[in-house]
Amino acid sequence: MTTRRPLVIGNWKMNLDFVEALHLVQQLGVLMKNRPVEHTDVVVAAPFVDLRSVSSIIDSERFAIGLCAQHVNAQENGPHTGEISTSMLTRLNVEWVLVGHSERRVHYFMSDEIVADTLRSVVRAGQHAVLCVGEELSVRENGEHEAFVAAQLESALHGLDEKFHALLTVAYEPLWAIGTGVNATVEQVHEMTAHLRKVLRSMSFSAPQVLYGGSVNTENAATLVRESDVDGFLVGGASLKAESFYAILQACDDCYAIKR
Ligand code: PGA
């Protein structure tokens, strides 16, 4: 028995050209119209340059798809060449933002402090923040993964006003599972989601939504959602084809219907 509603986010990263992006959202929307996904919220994280056009298609076709940005700058405006602010995203109908994806943390030097500032800026703009946490393989091998992700949560969320709590989703994405084809086992995902929920509850988050990400595909999605306690997925590679992403949505939706 569960009351939390699942969420699946497709993270397109820096893939697809403009035409491919529009084609993908169109195909996905049609699949969802033909056989609706009833219990699961569906969101796509498109590159900045595609957001306006993807949003127009979603609006005009009335697709039940939410729009997410992959990153945002914590500042409101000013001399930040190449950056985008939350108010710019609001004007593009973006309701979700990934915060602190490991690719941003590792390759673009996003420190814990910048993650915390960005998260605050996102929720203050009224957008849903998807806080990504996860450990490197060496951290897990040393048995320090639980402490590591707890510290990531604490540094990002410490002191966050309770009025913003409902806007938070946490995505557990172990770095060793992202884009590698090696996904975490059901036991590892189950253990970590339970741990994350415990830490979040100790910080007074009442019903934290926790996703898993890392090589989720059409084969493992159903097992992960059925046998662990995740509320859905952050999907990279398998979100780039409408059919595979839709199959993940269906797997999530079917399992949720059984679990209720
Ligand atoms: P992947 O990416 O599904 O390709 O492993 C997940 C992510 O980075 O969000």
mmCIF file of C-alpha atoms and ligand atoms in Angstrom:
data_model
loop_
_atom_site.group_PDB
_atom_site.id
_atom_site.type_symbol
_atom_site.label_atom_id
_atom_site.label_comp_id
_atom_site.label_asym_id
_atom_site.label_seq_id
_atom_site.Cartn_x
_atom_site.Cartn_y
_atom_site.Cartn_z
ATOM 1 C CA MET A 1 0.000 0.000 0.000
ATOM 2 C CA THR A 2 1.470 3.329 -1.022
ATOM 3 C CA THR A 3 0.060 6.825 -1.294
ATOM 4 C CA ARG A 4 3.004 8.535 -2.953
ATOM 5 C CA ARG A 5 2.548 9.224 -6.650
ATOM 6 C CA PRO A 6 5.361 8.003 -8.896
ATOM 7 C CA LEU A 7 7.356 10.364 -11.068
ATOM 8 C CA VAL A 8 9.522 9.544 -14.073
ATOM 9 C CA ILE A 9 11.829 12.189 -15.547
ATOM 10 C CA GLY A 10 13.601 11.760 -18.882
ATOM 11 C CA ASN A 11 16.956 13.551 -18.806
ATOM 12 C CA TRP A 12 17.916 14.185 -22.416
ATOM 13 C CA LYS A 13 21.257 15.737 -21.388
ATOM 14 C CA MET A 14 23.143 17.294 -24.348
ATOM 15 C CA ASN A 15 21.593 14.919 -26.865
ATOM 16 C CA LEU A 16 19.224 15.243 -29.825
ATOM 17 C CA ASP A 17 19.115 18.128 -32.260
ATOM 18 C CA PHE A 18 16.186 20.538 -32.301
ATOM 19 C CA VAL A 19 14.109 18.536 -34.789
ATOM 20 C CA GLU A 20 14.786 15.262 -32.962
ATOM 21 C CA ALA A 21 13.764 16.814 -29.642
ATOM 22 C CA LEU A 22 10.433 17.995 -31.035
ATOM 23 C CA HIS A 23 9.858 14.679 -32.732
ATOM 24 C CA LEU A 24 10.549 12.811 -29.489
ATOM 25 C CA VAL A 25 8.084 14.793 -27.395
ATOM 26 C CA GLN A 26 5.474 14.478 -30.128
ATOM 27 C CA GLN A 27 5.910 10.690 -30.335
ATOM 28 C CA LEU A 28 5.865 10.323 -26.568
ATOM 29 C CA GLY A 29 2.723 12.427 -26.271
ATOM 30 C CA VAL A 30 0.935 10.325 -28.886
ATOM 31 C CA LEU A 31 1.887 7.067 -27.137
ATOM 32 C CA MET A 32 0.570 8.523 -23.886
ATOM 33 C CA LYS A 33 -2.675 9.636 -25.524
ATOM 34 C CA ASN A 34 -3.265 6.187 -27.002
ATOM 35 C CA ARG A 35 -2.674 4.439 -23.704
ATOM 36 C CA PRO A 36 -2.607 6.944 -20.849
ATOM 37 C CA VAL A 37 -0.237 6.650 -17.954
ATOM 38 C CA GLU A 38 -2.728 7.057 -15.139
ATOM 39 C CA HIS A 39 -0.806 7.001 -11.890
ATOM 40 C CA THR A 40 2.582 8.385 -12.859
ATOM 41 C CA ASP A 41 3.725 11.966 -13.426
ATOM 42 C CA VAL A 42 5.838 12.299 -16.563
ATOM 43 C CA VAL A 43 8.454 15.017 -17.056
ATOM 44 C CA VAL A 44 11.142 15.670 -19.686
ATOM 45 C CA ALA A 45 14.382 17.567 -19.025
ATOM 46 C CA ALA A 46 15.220 19.127 -22.394
ATOM 47 C CA PRO A 47 18.275 21.244 -23.279
ATOM 48 C CA PHE A 48 17.695 24.985 -22.693
ATOM 49 C CA VAL A 49 17.461 25.789 -26.407
ATOM 50 C CA ASP A 50 14.580 23.327 -26.888
ATOM 51 C CA LEU A 51 12.467 24.329 -23.888
ATOM 52 C CA ARG A 52 10.273 26.912 -25.606
ATOM 53 C CA SER A 53 9.383 24.722 -28.575
ATOM 54 C CA VAL A 54 8.885 21.580 -26.487
ATOM 55 C CA SER A 55 6.630 23.623 -24.198
ATOM 56 C CA SER A 56 4.580 24.877 -27.195
ATOM 57 C CA ILE A 57 3.999 21.323 -28.404
ATOM 58 C CA ILE A 58 2.991 20.131 -24.932
ATOM 59 C CA ASP A 59 0.568 23.051 -24.639
ATOM 60 C CA SER A 60 -0.993 22.898 -28.067
ATOM 61 C CA GLU A 61 -1.399 19.095 -28.029
ATOM 62 C CA ARG A 62 -2.420 19.056 -24.341
ATOM 63 C CA PHE A 63 0.091 16.340 -23.546
ATOM 64 C CA ALA A 64 0.304 15.362 -19.867
ATOM 65 C CA ILE A 65 4.049 15.989 -19.803
ATOM 66 C CA GLY A 66 5.834 18.374 -17.434
ATOM 67 C CA LEU A 67 8.883 20.382 -18.421
ATOM 68 C CA CYS A 68 12.190 20.323 -16.587
ATOM 69 C CA ALA A 69 15.471 22.220 -16.968
ATOM 70 C CA GLN A 70 18.711 20.305 -16.497
ATOM 71 C CA HIS A 71 20.404 23.095 -14.560
ATOM 72 C CA VAL A 72 19.990 26.743 -13.571
ATOM 73 C CA ASN A 73 22.160 29.460 -12.095
ATOM 74 C CA ALA A 74 21.522 30.376 -8.463
ATOM 75 C CA GLN A 75 21.673 34.134 -9.187
ATOM 76 C CA GLU A 76 18.681 36.140 -10.336
ATOM 77 C CA ASN A 77 20.535 38.174 -13.014
ATOM 78 C CA GLY A 78 23.826 39.937 -13.664
ATOM 79 C CA PRO A 79 27.225 39.256 -15.202
ATOM 80 C CA HIS A 80 26.997 35.464 -15.638
ATOM 81 C CA THR A 81 27.814 34.890 -19.284
ATOM 82 C CA GLY A 82 26.283 31.702 -20.621
ATOM 83 C CA GLU A 83 23.983 31.159 -17.650
ATOM 84 C CA ILE A 84 20.191 31.026 -17.243
ATOM 85 C CA SER A 85 18.100 32.171 -14.247
ATOM 86 C CA THR A 86 14.977 30.710 -12.651
ATOM 87 C CA SER A 87 12.834 33.661 -13.795
ATOM 88 C CA MET A 88 13.861 32.944 -17.399
ATOM 89 C CA LEU A 89 12.719 29.347 -16.890
ATOM 90 C CA THR A 90 9.408 30.471 -15.382
ATOM 91 C CA ARG A 91 8.635 32.361 -18.594
ATOM 92 C CA LEU A 92 9.192 29.125 -20.522
ATOM 93 C CA ASN A 93 6.666 27.206 -18.369
ATOM 94 C CA VAL A 94 9.384 25.160 -16.711
ATOM 95 C CA GLU A 95 8.108 23.667 -13.463
ATOM 96 C CA TRP A 96 10.973 21.336 -12.595
ATOM 97 C CA VAL A 97 14.734 21.796 -12.343
ATOM 98 C CA LEU A 98 17.483 19.218 -11.802
ATOM 99 C CA VAL A 99 19.816 20.485 -9.102
ATOM 100 C CA GLY A 100 23.333 19.151 -8.625
ATOM 101 C CA HIS A 101 23.330 16.374 -11.201
ATOM 102 C CA SER A 102 26.647 14.554 -10.773
ATOM 103 C CA GLU A 103 27.740 15.629 -14.261
ATOM 104 C CA ARG A 104 27.382 19.258 -13.113
ATOM 105 C CA ARG A 105 29.105 18.556 -9.807
ATOM 106 C CA VAL A 106 32.032 16.686 -11.333
ATOM 107 C CA HIS A 107 32.638 18.327 -14.727
ATOM 108 C CA TYR A 108 31.447 21.872 -13.987
ATOM 109 C CA PHE A 109 32.705 22.217 -10.421
ATOM 110 C CA MET A 110 29.314 22.623 -8.793
ATOM 111 C CA SER A 111 30.206 22.658 -5.109
ATOM 112 C CA ASP A 112 27.872 21.649 -2.278
ATOM 113 C CA GLU A 113 27.496 25.338 -1.501
ATOM 114 C CA ILE A 114 26.412 26.208 -5.046
ATOM 115 C CA VAL A 115 24.019 23.226 -4.999
ATOM 116 C CA ALA A 116 22.424 24.598 -1.812
ATOM 117 C CA ASP A 117 22.114 28.127 -3.247
ATOM 118 C CA THR A 118 20.681 26.811 -6.509
ATOM 119 C CA LEU A 119 18.121 24.683 -4.711
ATOM 120 C CA ARG A 120 16.933 27.702 -2.726
ATOM 121 C CA SER A 121 16.665 29.809 -5.830
ATOM 122 C CA VAL A 122 14.604 27.099 -7.579
ATOM 123 C CA VAL A 123 12.081 26.588 -4.784
ATOM 124 C CA ARG A 124 11.755 30.331 -4.163
ATOM 125 C CA ALA A 125 10.757 30.622 -7.825
ATOM 126 C CA GLY A 126 8.026 28.056 -7.085
ATOM 127 C CA GLN A 127 9.667 25.339 -9.178
ATOM 128 C CA HIS A 128 10.153 21.714 -8.114
ATOM 129 C CA ALA A 129 13.779 20.960 -7.315
ATOM 130 C CA VAL A 130 15.100 17.492 -8.127
ATOM 131 C CA LEU A 131 18.161 17.244 -5.903
ATOM 132 C CA CYS A 132 20.573 14.630 -7.256
ATOM 133 C CA VAL A 133 22.810 12.795 -4.805
ATOM 134 C CA GLY A 134 25.035 9.756 -5.195
ATOM 135 C CA GLU A 135 28.444 8.331 -4.460
ATOM 136 C CA GLU A 136 31.484 7.308 -6.499
ATOM 137 C CA LEU A 137 32.335 3.613 -6.569
ATOM 138 C CA SER A 138 35.345 4.065 -4.270
ATOM 139 C CA VAL A 139 33.103 5.632 -1.607
ATOM 140 C CA ARG A 140 30.787 2.624 -1.733
ATOM 141 C CA GLU A 141 33.708 0.215 -1.652
ATOM 142 C CA ASN A 142 34.872 1.900 1.548
ATOM 143 C CA GLY A 143 31.406 1.443 3.030
ATOM 144 C CA GLU A 144 30.926 5.207 3.297
ATOM 145 C CA HIS A 145 28.060 5.633 0.822
ATOM 146 C CA GLU A 146 25.309 6.186 3.397
ATOM 147 C CA ALA A 147 27.268 8.846 5.261
ATOM 148 C CA PHE A 148 28.255 10.457 1.950
ATOM 149 C CA VAL A 149 24.723 10.928 0.619
ATOM 150 C CA ALA A 150 23.448 11.983 4.057
ATOM 151 C CA ALA A 151 26.086 14.743 4.039
ATOM 152 C CA GLN A 152 24.993 15.793 0.525
ATOM 153 C CA LEU A 153 21.387 16.047 1.722
ATOM 154 C CA GLU A 154 22.324 17.936 4.842
ATOM 155 C CA SER A 155 24.480 20.484 3.065
ATOM 156 C CA ALA A 156 21.831 21.105 0.379
ATOM 157 C CA LEU A 157 18.790 21.215 2.649
ATOM 158 C CA HIS A 158 19.943 22.428 6.030
ATOM 159 C CA GLY A 159 17.772 25.318 7.189
ATOM 160 C CA LEU A 160 15.434 25.172 4.186
ATOM 161 C CA ASP A 161 12.135 26.786 5.166
ATOM 162 C CA GLU A 162 9.421 24.163 5.694
ATOM 163 C CA LYS A 163 7.112 25.971 3.317
ATOM 164 C CA PHE A 164 9.369 24.754 0.484
ATOM 165 C CA HIS A 165 9.514 21.101 1.545
ATOM 166 C CA ALA A 166 6.715 20.008 -0.776
ATOM 167 C CA LEU A 167 8.762 21.232 -3.756
ATOM 168 C CA LEU A 168 11.608 18.776 -3.125
ATOM 169 C CA THR A 169 12.284 15.484 -4.888
ATOM 170 C CA VAL A 170 15.520 13.588 -4.268
ATOM 171 C CA ALA A 171 17.112 11.435 -6.970
ATOM 172 C CA TYR A 172 19.608 8.817 -5.839
ATOM 173 C CA GLU A 173 22.066 8.417 -8.706
ATOM 174 C CA PRO A 174 25.222 6.465 -7.860
ATOM 175 C CA LEU A 175 27.931 7.747 -10.192
ATOM 176 C CA TRP A 176 29.106 4.256 -11.054
ATOM 177 C CA ALA A 177 25.674 3.448 -12.506
ATOM 178 C CA ILE A 178 25.171 6.539 -14.681
ATOM 179 C CA GLY A 179 25.504 5.804 -18.370
ATOM 180 C CA THR A 180 27.523 2.674 -17.630
ATOM 181 C CA GLY A 181 24.907 -0.006 -18.202
ATOM 182 C CA VAL A 182 25.634 -1.224 -14.655
ATOM 183 C CA ASN A 183 22.616 -0.464 -12.586
ATOM 184 C CA ALA A 184 22.379 -0.719 -8.840
ATOM 185 C CA THR A 185 20.770 -3.923 -7.568
ATOM 186 C CA VAL A 186 17.273 -3.898 -6.128
ATOM 187 C CA GLU A 187 18.791 -4.422 -2.648
ATOM 188 C CA GLN A 188 21.174 -1.491 -3.057
ATOM 189 C CA VAL A 189 18.380 0.789 -4.284
ATOM 190 C CA HIS A 190 16.036 -0.360 -1.532
ATOM 191 C CA GLU A 191 18.622 0.136 1.165
ATOM 192 C CA MET A 192 19.590 3.574 -0.051
ATOM 193 C CA THR A 193 16.052 4.881 -0.562
ATOM 194 C CA ALA A 194 15.182 3.764 2.990
ATOM 195 C CA HIS A 195 18.287 5.529 4.263
ATOM 196 C CA LEU A 196 17.516 8.730 2.335
ATOM 197 C CA ARG A 197 13.951 8.774 3.608
ATOM 198 C CA LYS A 198 15.197 8.334 7.163
ATOM 199 C CA VAL A 199 17.633 11.234 6.851
ATOM 200 C CA LEU A 200 14.972 13.396 5.202
ATOM 201 C CA ARG A 201 12.438 12.604 7.927
ATOM 202 C CA SER A 202 14.996 13.543 10.574
ATOM 203 C CA MET A 203 15.151 16.923 8.794
ATOM 204 C CA SER A 204 11.330 17.149 9.052
ATOM 205 C CA PHE A 205 10.452 16.328 5.463
ATOM 206 C CA SER A 206 7.176 14.491 5.972
ATOM 207 C CA ALA A 207 6.692 12.474 2.762
ATOM 208 C CA PRO A 208 9.924 12.686 0.795
ATOM 209 C CA GLN A 209 9.756 11.597 -2.834
ATOM 210 C CA VAL A 210 12.829 9.547 -3.783
ATOM 211 C CA LEU A 211 13.725 8.526 -7.337
ATOM 212 C CA TYR A 212 16.472 6.250 -8.589
ATOM 213 C CA GLY A 213 18.648 6.994 -11.621
ATOM 214 C CA GLY A 214 21.501 5.072 -13.246
ATOM 215 C CA SER A 215 21.109 2.848 -16.310
ATOM 216 C CA VAL A 216 17.362 2.426 -15.850
ATOM 217 C CA ASN A 217 15.936 0.649 -18.884
ATOM 218 C CA THR A 218 12.925 -1.295 -20.060
ATOM 219 C CA GLU A 219 14.327 -4.516 -18.542
ATOM 220 C CA ASN A 220 15.051 -3.364 -14.997
ATOM 221 C CA ALA A 221 12.407 -0.669 -14.405
ATOM 222 C CA ALA A 222 9.552 -2.980 -13.396
ATOM 223 C CA THR A 223 11.675 -5.001 -10.953
ATOM 224 C CA LEU A 224 13.109 -1.872 -9.365
ATOM 225 C CA VAL A 225 9.748 -0.272 -8.818
ATOM 226 C CA ARG A 226 8.103 -3.502 -7.681
ATOM 227 C CA GLU A 227 10.774 -4.712 -5.303
ATOM 228 C CA SER A 228 12.273 -1.542 -3.919
ATOM 229 C CA ASP A 229 10.700 1.525 -2.373
ATOM 230 C CA VAL A 230 11.470 4.066 -5.118
ATOM 231 C CA ASP A 231 8.875 6.593 -6.240
ATOM 232 C CA GLY A 232 10.073 6.526 -9.825
ATOM 233 C CA PHE A 233 13.123 7.210 -11.970
ATOM 234 C CA LEU A 234 15.466 9.741 -13.481
ATOM 235 C CA VAL A 235 16.233 8.181 -16.850
ATOM 236 C CA GLY A 236 19.064 9.217 -19.179
ATOM 237 C CA GLY A 237 19.895 7.043 -22.194
ATOM 238 C CA ALA A 238 16.589 5.150 -22.273
ATOM 239 C CA SER A 239 14.622 8.421 -22.399
ATOM 240 C CA LEU A 240 16.001 9.290 -25.840
ATOM 241 C CA LYS A 241 13.629 6.919 -27.655
ATOM 242 C CA ALA A 242 9.901 7.381 -27.177
ATOM 243 C CA GLU A 243 9.223 3.617 -27.099
ATOM 244 C CA SER A 244 11.767 2.754 -24.414
ATOM 245 C CA PHE A 245 10.848 5.735 -22.241
ATOM 246 C CA TYR A 246 7.164 4.949 -22.605
ATOM 247 C CA ALA A 247 7.791 1.286 -21.647
ATOM 248 C CA ILE A 248 9.461 2.512 -18.427
ATOM 249 C CA LEU A 249 6.465 4.750 -17.704
ATOM 250 C CA GLN A 250 4.115 1.825 -18.239
ATOM 251 C CA ALA A 251 6.175 -0.478 -16.013
ATOM 252 C CA CYS A 252 6.077 2.123 -13.267
ATOM 253 C CA ASP A 253 2.381 2.747 -13.731
ATOM 254 C CA ASP A 254 1.422 -0.951 -13.738
ATOM 255 C CA CYS A 255 3.454 -1.693 -10.605
ATOM 256 C CA TYR A 256 1.997 1.306 -8.841
ATOM 257 C CA ALA A 257 -1.542 0.159 -9.665
ATOM 258 C CA ILE A 258 -0.755 -3.247 -8.096
ATOM 259 C CA LYS A 259 0.961 -1.764 -5.034
ATOM 260 C CA ARG A 260 -1.946 0.559 -4.144
HETATM 261 P P1 PGA B 1 21.484 6.955 -17.520
HETATM 262 O O1 PGA B 1 21.541 8.459 -16.923
HETATM 263 O O2 PGA B 1 20.056 6.484 -17.392
HETATM 264 O O3 PGA B 1 21.909 7.105 -18.953
HETATM 265 O O4 PGA B 1 22.408 6.144 -16.704
HETATM 266 C C1 PGA B 1 20.849 8.800 -15.752
HETATM 267 C C2 PGA B 1 21.112 10.247 -15.377
HETATM 268 O O5 PGA B 1 22.262 10.700 -15.485
HETATM 269 O O6 PGA B 1 20.215 10.977 -14.967
#
